[in-house]
């Protein structure tokens, strides 16, 4: 069974940076899309960033060059580097695999909370 474990969330001031990490186990991930989604209080879950095994990436429109996604296929990890964070980025961030560049798969992590103070 696929397991995804996120880490790296926390409280950060507006304009600050955070790096989220996700460790995957229980499956063959090096051939699959990995990605990050987020859900703000009262909102829908939305795509933040996804990445193909060999590097092609897709980002949500709100990212506007502030975030980057990377993966290590030898370690089955995917990271999300977030810079210039805004209060609107406050959400629970979820790791995901098994989907496409544009839609999520069925495997989710438990989520890590990111809070950006004004």
CSV table of C-alpha atoms in Angstrom, one decimal:
chain,number,residue,atom,x,y,z
A,1,UNK,CA,0.0,0.0,0.0
A,2,UNK,CA,1.3,3.4,-0.9
A,3,UNK,CA,2.3,5.7,1.9
A,4,UNK,CA,3.1,9.4,1.6
A,5,UNK,CA,4.5,11.3,4.6
A,6,UNK,CA,4.8,15.1,4.4
A,7,UNK,CA,7.0,17.3,6.5
A,8,UNK,CA,8.2,20.9,6.7
A,9,UNK,CA,5.0,22.9,7.3
A,10,UNK,CA,4.8,25.6,9.9
A,11,UNK,CA,4.3,29.3,10.6
A,12,UNK,CA,6.1,31.8,8.5
A,13,UNK,CA,5.8,35.6,8.0
A,14,UNK,CA,4.6,37.1,4.7
A,15,UNK,CA,7.4,37.1,2.3
A,16,UNK,CA,9.1,34.2,3.9
A,17,UNK,CA,10.0,30.7,2.6
A,18,UNK,CA,9.3,27.1,3.4
A,19,UNK,CA,10.4,23.8,2.0
A,20,UNK,CA,8.0,20.9,2.1
A,21,UNK,CA,9.1,17.3,1.7
A,22,UNK,CA,7.2,14.1,1.0
A,23,UNK,CA,8.6,10.6,1.4
A,24,UNK,CA,6.9,7.9,-0.5
A,25,UNK,CA,6.9,4.1,0.2
A,26,UNK,CA,5.0,1.0,-0.8
A,27,UNK,CA,5.1,1.5,-4.5
A,28,UNK,CA,7.1,2.1,-7.7
A,29,UNK,CA,7.2,5.9,-7.7
A,30,UNK,CA,10.0,6.6,-10.2
A,31,UNK,CA,7.6,6.1,-13.1
A,32,UNK,CA,4.7,8.1,-11.7
A,33,UNK,CA,3.6,11.7,-11.4
A,34,UNK,CA,4.2,13.2,-7.9
A,35,UNK,CA,2.7,16.4,-6.8
A,36,UNK,CA,1.5,18.8,-4.2
A,37,UNK,CA,-2.1,20.0,-3.6
A,38,UNK,CA,-3.5,22.3,-1.0
A,39,UNK,CA,-6.7,23.1,0.7
A,40,UNK,CA,-7.4,26.3,2.5
A,41,UNK,CA,-10.0,26.6,5.2
A,42,UNK,CA,-13.5,26.5,3.6
A,43,UNK,CA,-11.9,26.0,0.1
A,44,UNK,CA,-11.6,23.3,-2.5
A,45,UNK,CA,-8.4,21.2,-2.8
A,46,UNK,CA,-6.3,22.7,-5.6
A,47,UNK,CA,-3.2,21.8,-7.6
A,48,UNK,CA,0.0,23.5,-6.4
A,49,UNK,CA,2.6,21.7,-8.5
A,50,UNK,CA,3.2,18.3,-10.2
A,51,UNK,CA,6.2,16.7,-11.7
A,52,UNK,CA,6.8,13.9,-14.1
A,53,UNK,CA,9.5,11.3,-13.5
A,54,UNK,CA,12.0,13.0,-15.8
A,55,UNK,CA,11.3,16.6,-14.9
A,56,UNK,CA,8.4,18.1,-16.7
A,57,UNK,CA,6.4,20.3,-14.3
A,58,UNK,CA,3.1,21.9,-14.0
A,59,UNK,CA,2.1,24.7,-11.5
A,60,UNK,CA,-1.1,26.3,-10.3
A,61,UNK,CA,-1.8,29.7,-11.8
A,62,UNK,CA,-1.4,31.3,-8.4
A,63,UNK,CA,2.2,30.2,-8.1
A,64,UNK,CA,3.5,32.9,-10.4
A,65,UNK,CA,7.1,31.7,-10.2
A,66,UNK,CA,7.3,31.7,-6.4
A,67,UNK,CA,7.4,27.9,-6.0
A,68,UNK,CA,9.4,25.1,-7.4
A,69,UNK,CA,8.9,21.3,-7.3
A,70,UNK,CA,11.7,18.7,-7.4
A,71,UNK,CA,12.0,15.0,-6.9
A,72,UNK,CA,14.6,12.4,-6.2
A,73,UNK,CA,13.7,9.2,-7.9
A,74,UNK,CA,16.4,7.2,-6.1
A,75,UNK,CA,14.9,8.3,-2.7
A,76,UNK,CA,11.2,8.4,-3.7
A,77,UNK,CA,10.9,12.0,-2.4
A,78,UNK,CA,9.3,15.1,-3.8
A,79,UNK,CA,10.0,18.6,-2.4
A,80,UNK,CA,8.1,21.9,-2.8
A,81,UNK,CA,10.2,25.0,-2.3
A,82,UNK,CA,7.9,27.9,-1.6
A,83,UNK,CA,9.3,31.5,-1.7
A,84,UNK,CA,7.7,34.9,-1.2
A,85,UNK,CA,4.8,33.3,0.7
A,86,UNK,CA,1.6,35.3,1.1
A,87,UNK,CA,-1.2,35.0,3.7
A,88,UNK,CA,-3.4,33.5,0.8
A,89,UNK,CA,-1.0,30.5,0.7
A,90,UNK,CA,-2.2,29.5,4.2
A,91,UNK,CA,-3.5,25.9,3.7
A,92,UNK,CA,-3.0,22.3,4.4
A,93,UNK,CA,-0.6,21.0,1.8
A,94,UNK,CA,-1.0,17.4,0.6
A,95,UNK,CA,1.4,15.1,-1.2
A,96,UNK,CA,-0.1,13.1,-4.0
A,97,UNK,CA,0.9,10.4,-6.5
A,98,UNK,CA,-0.8,8.3,-9.2
A,99,UNK,CA,-2.4,11.1,-11.2
A,100,UNK,CA,-1.4,13.2,-14.1
A,101,UNK,CA,0.3,16.5,-14.5
A,102,UNK,CA,-3.2,18.1,-14.3
A,103,UNK,CA,-5.2,16.0,-11.9
A,104,UNK,CA,-4.5,14.0,-8.7
A,105,UNK,CA,-4.2,10.3,-8.2
A,106,UNK,CA,-5.8,8.3,-5.4
A,107,UNK,CA,-2.9,8.3,-3.0
A,108,UNK,CA,-2.7,11.1,-0.5
A,109,UNK,CA,-0.5,12.0,2.4
A,110,UNK,CA,-2.0,13.2,5.7
A,111,UNK,CA,-1.1,16.8,5.0
A,112,UNK,CA,1.1,19.4,6.5
A,113,UNK,CA,-0.2,22.8,7.6
A,114,UNK,CA,1.3,26.0,6.3
A,115,UNK,CA,0.3,29.3,8.0
A,116,UNK,CA,1.5,32.6,6.6
A,117,UNK,CA,1.1,35.5,8.9
A,118,UNK,CA,0.4,39.0,7.5
